[in-house]
Amino acid sequence: MQPDWFPWLSILIFLPLAGAGALYLAPERHARTIALATTVLDVLVALPLWWLFNPSSSRMQFVEHVAWITSPPIHYSLGIDGISLPLELMTAALMPLCVLVSWNAITTRVRTFMAVLLVMETAMLGVFAALDFVLFYVFWEAMLIPMYLLIGVWGGPNRLYAAIKFFLYTLAGSVLLLVAILVLYFYGGRTFDVLALSQVTYPASLQQWLFLAFFAAFAVKVPMFPFHTWLPDAHVEAPTAGSVILASVLLKMGAYGFVRFSLPMLPDASQAMTPLIAALSIIAIIYGAYMALAQVDLKKLIAYSSVSHMGFVTLGLFVMNQQGIEGAVLQMVNHGITTGALFLCVGIIYERTHSRLIADNVGLAKPMPRYATLLVIFALSSLGLPGTNSFVGEFLVLVGTFLWSKAAAALASLGVILAAAYLLYMIQRVVFGVALPRELPHLKDIGLREFTILLPLVGLVFWIGVYPNPLVTRMHSTVTKTLETMARTKVAPNSHPSAAVVPSVVSSGQTENGRP
Amino acid sequence: MIPLSYYVTLSAVVFFTGLVGVLIRRNIIIILLSVELMLNATNINFVAFSQSLHNIAGQVFVFFALTVAAAEVAVGLAIIIALHRAKHTINVDEFQLMKW
Amino acid sequence: MTYELIPLLPLASFLILGMFGHWIRDKAHLVAVPAIVLSLGISILAFFDVAGGHHSTIRLYTWLTSGMLDVHIGLSIDRLTSVMLLLVTTVSALVHVYTIGYMQGEPGYARFFSYIALFTFSMLMLVLADNFLQLFVFWEAVGLCSYLLIGHWYERQSAVAAATKAFVVNRVGDFGFMLGLLLVFTTFDSLDYATAFANVGPATAQVMNILEPVGGSFEVSTITVICLLLFMGAIGKSAQFPLHVWLPDAMEGPTPISALIHAATMVTAGVFMVARLAPLYNASPAAMSVVAVVGAITMVLGATIALTQTDIKRVVAYSTMSQLGYMMMACGLGAYAAGIYHLMTHGAFKALLFLGCGSVIIALHHEQDMRRMGGLKDRLPITYWTFVIGSLALAGFPLTAGFFSKDDILVSAWAAGPLGQVLSMFGVLTALLTAFYSFRLVFVTFWGPSRVDQQHAAHVHEPSPTMTVPLVILAVLSIATGYVGIPEFLAPVFEGGDGAHGGGAMGIMLLATAMGLLGIGGAYYAYVLHPSLPDRWAHQWRTAYEWSFHKWYFDEAYDRSIVRPTFTVAVELWKRIDVAVIDGAVNGVARAIAWGAWFLRLVQSGQTQHYALGMALGAVVILTLLMVM
């Protein structure tokens, strides 16, 4: 149905790169405008994908394929399906907001900053659309340097430590990913095509090692406990736009890696590792919440809340049923919206009080009522209040988890109580109460620019919360197909004796319902 | 006839004398001298084998080696003079700019 | 007539006031009041429709589908729903009108109206729900509104803290609710009431092993587990023991919302839920017993605390807690219709009492301590007389609505087996306490010499009609609702659930009435005739007094055992594990590499001869290897 001749995805992905080039052709004072125009244009390119997407088809859509290099066969292969579509849209939609929030906040090397943002956008959009493993890897790695620059050049006082920590930690995992890609190339029939590699069956012992290699890369990115400690430092030191991109998109790339690569290609290993990953996820949910409760720095609090929320995502992915995976993907989008919004809010107040500490940002409701309202809305979304977006995702994940193990779902639900505790405790001090007299002169309520940044996110929070079905239905075919792919690939006959039995993941949620 | 092994032994002795000289001596000129020793040791080797194997190529190669040695000494002395101009010493221990 | 308007009108009111409140300001009531009154009107129509035998179901839209999960948003109006609609819209409308006077001139006027409108919308959608998930969604929504309204005067730390406490405690209950919801889904493959109720029969045989995760074996009926988990939510929402601690603190909010939310509607959501899910509870006698016992404990607990409180709103709050216990106990003993009956009558007289308190508070310039009141019955006649009627209803004085509904509970309880008999005796005892504390409140606040602060004493006058008219209407309802045949109307909904009226009925009624009169008499004796008596009693039974006055030290216990340890654990975990161990490991790796690098660096001495030595040795090694291999 979609026009096959029109390279939607290539334009979507490379437009920001072209914009970055254009930045250097124009005078520096126009940098922000050009960046804004580019990102807005990119959103306009992305939006039609929502309507042109065919929900009933489980195949990749908007596919582009060019045989780039023939030996080894590295092709330029792009395509999106029900899982990558929402992530692409979310990424594109957040970028103009990042440019807007940096409008006054970034004062040095503005042109370079905007260029870095645009290059990042290209890399991020490319990651979610790549169908060739090496191409995916190129985009994956391409996002590291801009992020490093973002934190290291325009960040806070301890930025170098945070930037290097982020870079090396992520790179260490990625290197193992590269090794795994090469192994898959040789074992999977000398191809780098993701879809083809997902159809091949691999011996169980090989799957185990490959899974661990993938895990090293993706778990650090997500970040899963206990590989999460780079996140608070990176968030605290990064500029607002950097934090937003980091929280909203980069974290999702790790989870996306799990659902696109680990689950379909290595189903038996995934099945075998599920208890461990579920345990780590539940620990992340609860531990992340406790950490958030202990923080005095707003950004660190939200960073730890991200750890907690991503625990739900990984949990949902690894219970490997329809509700779990759909909930996880939905939660990826939700978390991107909500946590991105929270970081934007923190950025807005930081521009005024120049402090991220809760103690310095109190009683904001009276001087800044509009801001306070929005902040409360986003906090409520973050704690998963029904009616907001996060509830839908969390609920689906809990349904999926419950179908797998009731005890696990019970433990994960505890996160719900703790989330209310730390978020409302923060709101109690930050929004309500009386403002500090020394800060009062600075606390002007949000203006048009800042309102424009937050308004679309509020809209999304409530739209997905009240009417999530359109978004979720677009995922159905893809998730069903993923589950089928996982069930079809059986253990190779000459495998290790302790190989896993064929997983019956297709039936759960449809005929069996975890009857005790 | 003098056995080949005598020549090879002589060559080896001279070579290791030169090697040890390069490794141990502090005076750069002596080091250069030791390098020459090593080169001449190989020359002895070439000539001895040339005579033993009845192949003139060995002696021809000696000419090459001697020429190269001469050129190298010229360059080496020029470097030593430059070093001396910089640091007023020819003690090789003093030149450690590449220390970590 | 489209019944969707019933909840949509308040929603529209909320949206308009929310977006344009800044410009509407003190005209906000012109938007809010007509909306709710209209909604009330349509509810009345719906009521008559249902009475005529028509059960309306409206399916609004599909909310979410995923695999077997299929959730929609829909409305279902049956007898139970229709009476709840009447209750919610009536009390909400009266509170809306009352607010015009109470919150007059306040800066957050429009905001307050928008929140009450949102609350009304949420509560209506809750009772109209036809599936578990919708119930849960709006269950949380009313909790949110409660949070926003308790913290309305947000510059007061105590109010904000109370709001947070309410939300978090409710969340604890909702944790259980959510798990119950999930279990409903896995047991019935659906979240619709209709499907669940239809399949209760076959499901009763299912058991689950709740000790499975820890390797033990303890089999319980799945339905029982579902009912208990869902009941956890009700415990939180309806302020039952042990999650009752948020309700008294909620009195930080403006009095109109204490009347609306914390007396008549939101807190009754738990009772409503148990009644709504009667088919499920009837299938689990164990769960019902738990419900009944928890209700009874709450009933007695609330009454014992109310005896000694000095803040008039807190007395009424604990009274609410106690009466909610009555309702829950009734439902737990199978007398759902009696429980809902009391819910309705209580909605009228408790809202009346709260609004009456509000009237006194405004008259005395925001004084809430009864020790600084007195002598008000001639200065505030309407408030006084309506308050007395409300208190009579609360005490179960004959001919008031409260008399009929409370009796219905006690009689049905007595007829419900041995447990019921024990609990109904507790109910009778509590009736004595109830009468005593409610008239203690009346006598200390309105009778006797005036202890009012000198500077306010001269200005004490009856508030405006916007505040007194609702009082009068509620006073009429406190009597009238006893005569309109609510239990009979509801009986068909709970077939087989309503308790029979046996031979003990007359005896119980007389006993309860006697207790009520004794309580009122006792209060008269102690607070009017011999005013020094209460202090002597307090002194004589010091321990009992202290325990009652300090709310049985629940707040202190929770603070010490849960709240503070949580924060301590969080901070310690952060410092000891996250920073020291995990991050320490990461930084440790970096330091180890740096140390190794320092070590290796020593090779670079800068001495050419060292390098030459390296080359020579290397050559030797390679040659040796080549010769050996």
PDB file of N, CA and C in Angstrom, chain A residues 161 165 226 228-229 287 290-291 295 304 323 326 365-366 380 383-384 386 391 395 399 402 407 410 413 416 424 428 432-433 465-466 468-469 476 509 513 515-516, chain C residues 61-66 68 133 136-137 140 144 147 154-155 160 164 167 171 175 181-183 185-186 189 207 213 566-567 570-571 573-574 578 582-583 586-587:
ATOM      1  N   TYR A 161      34.452  12.720  33.641  1.00  0.00           N
ATOM      2  CA  TYR A 161      34.326  11.406  34.268  1.00  0.00           C
ATOM      3  C   TYR A 161      33.081  10.699  33.737  1.00  0.00           C
ATOM      4  N   LYS A 165      33.062   7.413  31.377  1.00  0.00           N
ATOM      5  CA  LYS A 165      32.449   6.224  31.961  1.00  0.00           C
ATOM      6  C   LYS A 165      31.372   5.682  31.027  1.00  0.00           C
ATOM      7  N   PRO A 226      23.115  -5.293  37.397  1.00  0.00           N
ATOM      8  CA  PRO A 226      23.890  -4.261  38.077  1.00  0.00           C
ATOM      9  C   PRO A 226      24.796  -3.441  37.170  1.00  0.00           C
ATOM     10  N   HIS A 228      24.092  -0.545  35.838  1.00  0.00           N
ATOM     11  CA  HIS A 228      23.361   0.698  35.663  1.00  0.00           C
ATOM     12  C   HIS A 228      24.093   1.931  36.161  1.00  0.00           C
ATOM     13  N   THR A 229      25.232   1.762  36.801  1.00  0.00           N
ATOM     14  CA  THR A 229      25.794   2.903  37.525  1.00  0.00           C
ATOM     15  C   THR A 229      26.322   4.018  36.638  1.00  0.00           C
ATOM     16  N   TYR A 287      14.941  -2.122  43.442  1.00  0.00           N
ATOM     17  CA  TYR A 287      16.171  -1.455  43.832  1.00  0.00           C
ATOM     18  C   TYR A 287      16.218  -0.037  43.261  1.00  0.00           C
ATOM     19  N   TYR A 290      14.071   2.182  45.338  1.00  0.00           N
ATOM     20  CA  TYR A 290      14.702   2.547  46.610  1.00  0.00           C
ATOM     21  C   TYR A 290      15.777   3.597  46.403  1.00  0.00           C
ATOM     22  N   MET A 291      16.571   3.412  45.347  1.00  0.00           N
ATOM     23  CA  MET A 291      17.614   4.391  45.060  1.00  0.00           C
ATOM     24  C   MET A 291      17.009   5.764  44.827  1.00  0.00           C
ATOM     25  N   GLN A 295      17.492   9.892  46.844  1.00  0.00           N
ATOM     26  CA  GLN A 295      18.230  10.962  46.165  1.00  0.00           C
ATOM     27  C   GLN A 295      17.827  12.359  46.603  1.00  0.00           C
ATOM     28  N   TYR A 304      17.404   7.149  38.404  1.00  0.00           N
ATOM     29  CA  TYR A 304      17.140   5.869  39.055  1.00  0.00           C
ATOM     30  C   TYR A 304      15.721   5.395  38.763  1.00  0.00           C
ATOM     31  N   GLN A 323       1.089 -10.319  25.662  1.00  0.00           N
ATOM     32  CA  GLN A 323       0.880  -9.146  26.508  1.00  0.00           C
ATOM     33  C   GLN A 323       2.196  -8.587  27.020  1.00  0.00           C
ATOM     34  N   GLU A 326       4.130  -6.805  24.092  1.00  0.00           N
ATOM     35  CA  GLU A 326       3.442  -5.567  23.708  1.00  0.00           C
ATOM     36  C   GLU A 326       3.526  -4.539  24.816  1.00  0.00           C
ATOM     37  N   ALA A 365       4.628  25.705  43.142  1.00  0.00           N
ATOM     38  CA  ALA A 365       3.256  25.818  42.644  1.00  0.00           C
ATOM     39  C   ALA A 365       2.767  27.254  42.632  1.00  0.00           C
ATOM     40  N   LYS A 366       3.106  28.006  43.679  1.00  0.00           N
ATOM     41  CA  LYS A 366       2.550  29.366  43.756  1.00  0.00           C
ATOM     42  C   LYS A 366       3.129  30.288  42.689  1.00  0.00           C
ATOM     43  N   LEU A 380       2.721  11.922  37.854  1.00  0.00           N
ATOM     44  CA  LEU A 380       1.653  10.937  37.982  1.00  0.00           C
ATOM     45  C   LEU A 380       1.753   9.890  36.873  1.00  0.00           C
ATOM     46  N   LEU A 383       4.421   7.429  37.808  1.00  0.00           N
ATOM     47  CA  LEU A 383       4.081   6.419  38.800  1.00  0.00           C
ATOM     48  C   LEU A 383       2.993   5.482  38.329  1.00  0.00           C
ATOM     49  N   GLY A 384       2.576   5.652  37.090  1.00  0.00           N
ATOM     50  CA  GLY A 384       1.671   4.679  36.512  1.00  0.00           C
ATOM     51  C   GLY A 384       0.227   4.864  36.928  1.00  0.00           C
ATOM     52  N   PRO A 386      -3.549   5.173  36.429  1.00  0.00           N
ATOM     53  CA  PRO A 386      -4.447   4.837  35.332  1.00  0.00           C
ATOM     54  C   PRO A 386      -5.026   6.105  34.718  1.00  0.00           C
ATOM     55  N   PHE A 391       0.453   3.577  32.766  1.00  0.00           N
ATOM     56  CA  PHE A 391      -0.367   2.528  33.354  1.00  0.00           C
ATOM     57  C   PHE A 391      -0.620   1.420  32.346  1.00  0.00           C
ATOM     58  N   PHE A 395       0.510  -2.257  33.059  1.00  0.00           N
ATOM     59  CA  PHE A 395      -0.545  -3.246  33.228  1.00  0.00           C
ATOM     60  C   PHE A 395      -0.321  -4.426  32.298  1.00  0.00           C
ATOM     61  N   VAL A 399       0.297  -8.250  33.305  1.00  0.00           N
ATOM     62  CA  VAL A 399      -0.527  -9.364  32.831  1.00  0.00           C
ATOM     63  C   VAL A 399       0.374 -10.455  32.270  1.00  0.00           C
ATOM     64  N   PHE A 402       2.278 -12.160  34.990  1.00  0.00           N
ATOM     65  CA  PHE A 402       1.406 -12.986  35.810  1.00  0.00           C
ATOM     66  C   PHE A 402       1.148 -14.320  35.129  1.00  0.00           C
ATOM     67  N   ALA A 407       4.176 -15.185  41.336  1.00  0.00           N
ATOM     68  CA  ALA A 407       5.051 -14.594  42.354  1.00  0.00           C
ATOM     69  C   ALA A 407       5.846 -13.439  41.766  1.00  0.00           C
ATOM     70  N   ALA A 410       3.732 -10.440  41.507  1.00  0.00           N
ATOM     71  CA  ALA A 410       3.502  -9.830  42.815  1.00  0.00           C
ATOM     72  C   ALA A 410       4.687  -8.962  43.205  1.00  0.00           C
ATOM     73  N   SER A 413       4.856  -5.820  41.193  1.00  0.00           N
ATOM     74  CA  SER A 413       3.833  -4.849  41.574  1.00  0.00           C
ATOM     75  C   SER A 413       4.252  -3.997  42.759  1.00  0.00           C
ATOM     76  N   VAL A 416       5.129  -0.576  42.146  1.00  0.00           N
ATOM     77  CA  VAL A 416       4.054   0.393  42.006  1.00  0.00           C
ATOM     78  C   VAL A 416       3.906   1.237  43.268  1.00  0.00           C
ATOM     79  N   LEU A 424       5.776  11.031  44.732  1.00  0.00           N
ATOM     80  CA  LEU A 424       4.949  11.969  45.483  1.00  0.00           C
ATOM     81  C   LEU A 424       5.764  12.687  46.548  1.00  0.00           C
ATOM     82  N   GLN A 428       5.882  16.548  46.722  1.00  0.00           N
ATOM     83  CA  GLN A 428       5.514  17.206  47.971  1.00  0.00           C
ATOM     84  C   GLN A 428       6.468  18.353  48.269  1.00  0.00           C
ATOM     85  N   PHE A 432       4.754  21.564  46.019  1.00  0.00           N
ATOM     86  CA  PHE A 432       3.944  22.159  47.074  1.00  0.00           C
ATOM     87  C   PHE A 432       4.824  22.786  48.140  1.00  0.00           C
ATOM     88  N   GLY A 433       4.197  23.392  49.116  1.00  0.00           N
ATOM     89  CA  GLY A 433       4.979  24.074  50.141  1.00  0.00           C
ATOM     90  C   GLY A 433       5.202  25.527  49.746  1.00  0.00           C
ATOM     91  N   GLY A 465      -2.980   7.110  27.356  1.00  0.00           N
ATOM     92  CA  GLY A 465      -3.592   6.605  28.581  1.00  0.00           C
ATOM     93  C   GLY A 465      -5.075   6.311  28.421  1.00  0.00           C
ATOM     94  N   VAL A 466      -5.743   7.178  27.643  1.00  0.00           N
ATOM     95  CA  VAL A 466      -7.190   7.033  27.525  1.00  0.00           C
ATOM     96  C   VAL A 466      -7.584   6.158  26.335  1.00  0.00           C
ATOM     97  N   PRO A 468      -5.416   3.805  24.131  1.00  0.00           N
ATOM     98  CA  PRO A 468      -4.168   3.205  23.669  1.00  0.00           C
ATOM     99  C   PRO A 468      -4.331   2.238  22.504  1.00  0.00           C
ATOM    100  N   ASN A 469      -5.559   1.855  22.218  1.00  0.00           N
ATOM    101  CA  ASN A 469      -5.726   0.760  21.275  1.00  0.00           C
ATOM    102  C   ASN A 469      -5.095   0.967  19.900  1.00  0.00           C
ATOM    103  N   HIS A 476       0.353  -5.691  17.074  1.00  0.00           N
ATOM    104  CA  HIS A 476      -0.109  -7.082  17.188  1.00  0.00           C
ATOM    105  C   HIS A 476       0.579  -8.051  16.238  1.00  0.00           C
ATOM    106  N   GLY A 509      -1.280 -17.303  26.713  1.00  0.00           N
ATOM    107  CA  GLY A 509      -2.053 -16.099  26.455  1.00  0.00           C
ATOM    108  C   GLY A 509      -3.183 -16.368  25.475  1.00  0.00           C
ATOM    109  N   ASN A 513      -3.878 -20.291  30.178  1.00  0.00           N
ATOM    110  CA  ASN A 513      -3.751 -18.997  30.849  1.00  0.00           C
ATOM    111  C   ASN A 513      -3.108 -19.152  32.205  1.00  0.00           C
ATOM    112  N   ARG A 515      -3.117 -21.752  34.122  1.00  0.00           N
ATOM    113  CA  ARG A 515      -3.980 -22.410  35.111  1.00  0.00           C
ATOM    114  C   ARG A 515      -3.103 -23.125  36.131  1.00  0.00           C
ATOM    115  N   PRO A 516      -3.415 -22.888  37.374  1.00  0.00           N
ATOM    116  CA  PRO A 516      -2.548 -23.460  38.419  1.00  0.00           C
ATOM    117  C   PRO A 516      -2.575 -24.971  38.400  1.00  0.00           C
TER     118      PRO A 516
ATOM    119  N   TYR C  61     -16.120   2.491  24.072  1.00  0.00           N
ATOM    120  CA  TYR C  61     -15.112   2.181  23.065  1.00  0.00           C
ATOM    121  C   TYR C  61     -14.176   1.108  23.595  1.00  0.00           C
ATOM    122  N   THR C  62     -13.412   0.509  22.685  1.00  0.00           N
ATOM    123  CA  THR C  62     -12.450  -0.506  23.095  1.00  0.00           C
ATOM    124  C   THR C  62     -11.185   0.173  23.557  1.00  0.00           C
ATOM    125  N   TRP C  63     -10.808  -0.146  24.771  1.00  0.00           N
ATOM    126  CA  TRP C  63      -9.643   0.530  25.330  1.00  0.00           C
ATOM    127  C   TRP C  63      -8.357  -0.157  24.926  1.00  0.00           C
ATOM    128  N   LEU C  64      -8.336  -1.478  25.022  1.00  0.00           N
ATOM    129  CA  LEU C  64      -7.075  -2.186  24.814  1.00  0.00           C
ATOM    130  C   LEU C  64      -7.370  -3.635  24.448  1.00  0.00           C
ATOM    131  N   THR C  65      -6.676  -4.112  23.416  1.00  0.00           N
ATOM    132  CA  THR C  65      -6.758  -5.548  23.146  1.00  0.00           C
ATOM    133  C   THR C  65      -5.337  -6.074  23.031  1.00  0.00           C
ATOM    134  N   SER C  66      -5.128  -7.243  23.576  1.00  0.00           N
ATOM    135  CA  SER C  66      -3.811  -7.846  23.444  1.00  0.00           C
ATOM    136  C   SER C  66      -3.944  -9.329  23.711  1.00  0.00           C
ATOM    137  N   MET C  68      -5.546 -12.486  24.481  1.00  0.00           N
ATOM    138  CA  MET C  68      -6.876 -12.796  24.980  1.00  0.00           C
ATOM    139  C   MET C  68      -7.487 -11.628  25.733  1.00  0.00           C
ATOM    140  N   LEU C 133     -11.329  -3.720  35.061  1.00  0.00           N
ATOM    141  CA  LEU C 133     -10.259  -2.768  34.809  1.00  0.00           C
ATOM    142  C   LEU C 133     -10.771  -1.342  34.895  1.00  0.00           C
ATOM    143  N   PHE C 136     -10.933  -0.385  38.357  1.00  0.00           N
ATOM    144  CA  PHE C 136      -9.626  -0.066  38.906  1.00  0.00           C
ATOM    145  C   PHE C 136      -9.135   1.298  38.443  1.00  0.00           C
ATOM    146  N   VAL C 137      -9.330   1.578  37.160  1.00  0.00           N
ATOM    147  CA  VAL C 137      -8.860   2.859  36.627  1.00  0.00           C
ATOM    148  C   VAL C 137      -9.498   4.016  37.385  1.00  0.00           C
ATOM    149  N   GLU C 140      -8.440   4.407  41.086  1.00  0.00           N
ATOM    150  CA  GLU C 140      -7.232   5.217  41.244  1.00  0.00           C
ATOM    151  C   GLU C 140      -7.515   6.685  40.957  1.00  0.00           C
ATOM    152  N   LEU C 144      -6.649   9.930  43.111  1.00  0.00           N
ATOM    153  CA  LEU C 144      -5.922  11.112  42.655  1.00  0.00           C
ATOM    154  C   LEU C 144      -6.650  12.385  43.054  1.00  0.00           C
ATOM    155  N   TYR C 147      -6.197  13.133  46.537  1.00  0.00           N
ATOM    156  CA  TYR C 147      -4.864  13.698  46.747  1.00  0.00           C
ATOM    157  C   TYR C 147      -4.853  15.193  46.436  1.00  0.00           C
ATOM    158  N   TYR C 154      -2.118  24.081  49.314  1.00  0.00           N
ATOM    159  CA  TYR C 154      -0.831  23.395  49.172  1.00  0.00           C
ATOM    160  C   TYR C 154       0.342  24.082  49.836  1.00  0.00           C
ATOM    161  N   GLU C 155       0.107  25.280  50.340  1.00  0.00           N
ATOM    162  CA  GLU C 155       1.248  25.890  50.999  1.00  0.00           C
ATOM    163  C   GLU C 155       1.417  25.395  52.423  1.00  0.00           C
ATOM    164  N   VAL C 160      -0.155  18.893  52.565  1.00  0.00           N
ATOM    165  CA  VAL C 160       0.512  18.159  51.488  1.00  0.00           C
ATOM    166  C   VAL C 160       0.966  16.795  51.972  1.00  0.00           C
ATOM    167  N   THR C 164      -0.123  13.135  50.454  1.00  0.00           N
ATOM    168  CA  THR C 164       0.809  12.082  50.049  1.00  0.00           C
ATOM    169  C   THR C 164       0.529  10.806  50.821  1.00  0.00           C
ATOM    170  N   PHE C 167      -2.471   8.989  49.445  1.00  0.00           N
ATOM    171  CA  PHE C 167      -2.232   8.325  48.170  1.00  0.00           C
ATOM    172  C   PHE C 167      -1.397   7.072  48.341  1.00  0.00           C
ATOM    173  N   ARG C 171      -2.290   3.227  47.725  1.00  0.00           N
ATOM    174  CA  ARG C 171      -1.519   2.442  46.763  1.00  0.00           C
ATOM    175  C   ARG C 171      -1.189   1.056  47.311  1.00  0.00           C
ATOM    176  N   PHE C 175      -2.152  -2.320  45.408  1.00  0.00           N
ATOM    177  CA  PHE C 175      -1.224  -3.381  45.042  1.00  0.00           C
ATOM    178  C   PHE C 175      -1.958  -4.723  45.083  1.00  0.00           C
ATOM    179  N   LEU C 181      -6.941  -8.397  40.293  1.00  0.00           N
ATOM    180  CA  LEU C 181      -7.387  -8.167  38.920  1.00  0.00           C
ATOM    181  C   LEU C 181      -6.732  -9.142  37.957  1.00  0.00           C
ATOM    182  N   LEU C 182      -5.417  -9.289  38.108  1.00  0.00           N
ATOM    183  CA  LEU C 182      -4.699 -10.196  37.218  1.00  0.00           C
ATOM    184  C   LEU C 182      -5.200 -11.625  37.389  1.00  0.00           C
ATOM    185  N   LEU C 183      -5.468 -11.980  38.657  1.00  0.00           N
ATOM    186  CA  LEU C 183      -5.935 -13.333  38.913  1.00  0.00           C
ATOM    187  C   LEU C 183      -7.329 -13.549  38.322  1.00  0.00           C
ATOM    188  N   PHE C 185      -8.347 -12.180  35.632  1.00  0.00           N
ATOM    189  CA  PHE C 185      -8.135 -12.382  34.206  1.00  0.00           C
ATOM    190  C   PHE C 185      -7.703 -13.805  33.900  1.00  0.00           C
ATOM    191  N   THR C 186      -6.762 -14.328  34.704  1.00  0.00           N
ATOM    192  CA  THR C 186      -6.283 -15.663  34.389  1.00  0.00           C
ATOM    193  C   THR C 186      -7.316 -16.728  34.727  1.00  0.00           C
ATOM    194  N   ASP C 189     -10.489 -15.587  32.045  1.00  0.00           N
ATOM    195  CA  ASP C 189     -10.108 -15.207  30.688  1.00  0.00           C
ATOM    196  C   ASP C 189     -10.756 -13.918  30.241  1.00  0.00           C
ATOM    197  N   VAL C 207      -8.246 -24.506  42.693  1.00  0.00           N
ATOM    198  CA  VAL C 207      -7.422 -24.153  43.849  1.00  0.00           C
ATOM    199  C   VAL C 207      -6.061 -23.689  43.360  1.00  0.00           C
ATOM    200  N   PRO C 213       6.007 -20.551  45.304  1.00  0.00           N
ATOM    201  CA  PRO C 213       7.316 -19.937  45.055  1.00  0.00           C
ATOM    202  C   PRO C 213       8.368 -20.325  46.079  1.00  0.00           C
ATOM    203  N   THR C 566      12.073   2.414  55.671  1.00  0.00           N
ATOM    204  CA  THR C 566      12.156   2.467  54.209  1.00  0.00           C
ATOM    205  C   THR C 566      13.167   3.515  53.768  1.00  0.00           C
ATOM    206  N   PHE C 567      13.064   4.699  54.371  1.00  0.00           N
ATOM    207  CA  PHE C 567      14.017   5.741  53.985  1.00  0.00           C
ATOM    208  C   PHE C 567      15.432   5.360  54.362  1.00  0.00           C
ATOM    209  N   ALA C 570      16.695   2.847  52.007  1.00  0.00           N
ATOM    210  CA  ALA C 570      16.996   3.449  50.710  1.00  0.00           C
ATOM    211  C   ALA C 570      18.351   4.142  50.738  1.00  0.00           C
ATOM    212  N   VAL C 571      18.561   4.971  51.762  1.00  0.00           N
ATOM    213  CA  VAL C 571      19.819   5.713  51.807  1.00  0.00           C
ATOM    214  C   VAL C 571      21.001   4.769  52.013  1.00  0.00           C
ATOM    215  N   LEU C 573      21.196   1.544  51.311  1.00  0.00           N
ATOM    216  CA  LEU C 573      21.407   0.767  50.092  1.00  0.00           C
ATOM    217  C   LEU C 573      22.175   1.579  49.073  1.00  0.00           C
ATOM    218  N   TRP C 574      21.790   2.839  48.975  1.00  0.00           N
ATOM    219  CA  TRP C 574      22.450   3.672  47.995  1.00  0.00           C
ATOM    220  C   TRP C 574      23.918   3.829  48.332  1.00  0.00           C
ATOM    221  N   ASP C 578      25.140   0.722  46.087  1.00  0.00           N
ATOM    222  CA  ASP C 578      25.271   1.306  44.764  1.00  0.00           C
ATOM    223  C   ASP C 578      26.579   2.072  44.610  1.00  0.00           C
ATOM    224  N   ILE C 582      28.790  -1.488  43.727  1.00  0.00           N
ATOM    225  CA  ILE C 582      28.618  -1.592  42.264  1.00  0.00           C
ATOM    226  C   ILE C 582      29.449  -0.547  41.536  1.00  0.00           C
ATOM    227  N   ASP C 583      29.244   0.698  41.930  1.00  0.00           N
ATOM    228  CA  ASP C 583      30.043   1.730  41.277  1.00  0.00           C
ATOM    229  C   ASP C 583      31.509   1.554  41.641  1.00  0.00           C
ATOM    230  N   VAL C 586      32.939  -0.772  39.220  1.00  0.00           N
ATOM    231  CA  VAL C 586      33.206  -0.128  37.932  1.00  0.00           C
ATOM    232  C   VAL C 586      34.456   0.745  38.019  1.00  0.00           C
ATOM    233  N   ASN C 587      34.482   1.589  39.049  1.00  0.00           N
ATOM    234  CA  ASN C 587      35.664   2.441  39.216  1.00  0.00           C
ATOM    235  C   ASN C 587      36.892   1.599  39.537  1.00  0.00           C
TER     236      ASN C 587
END
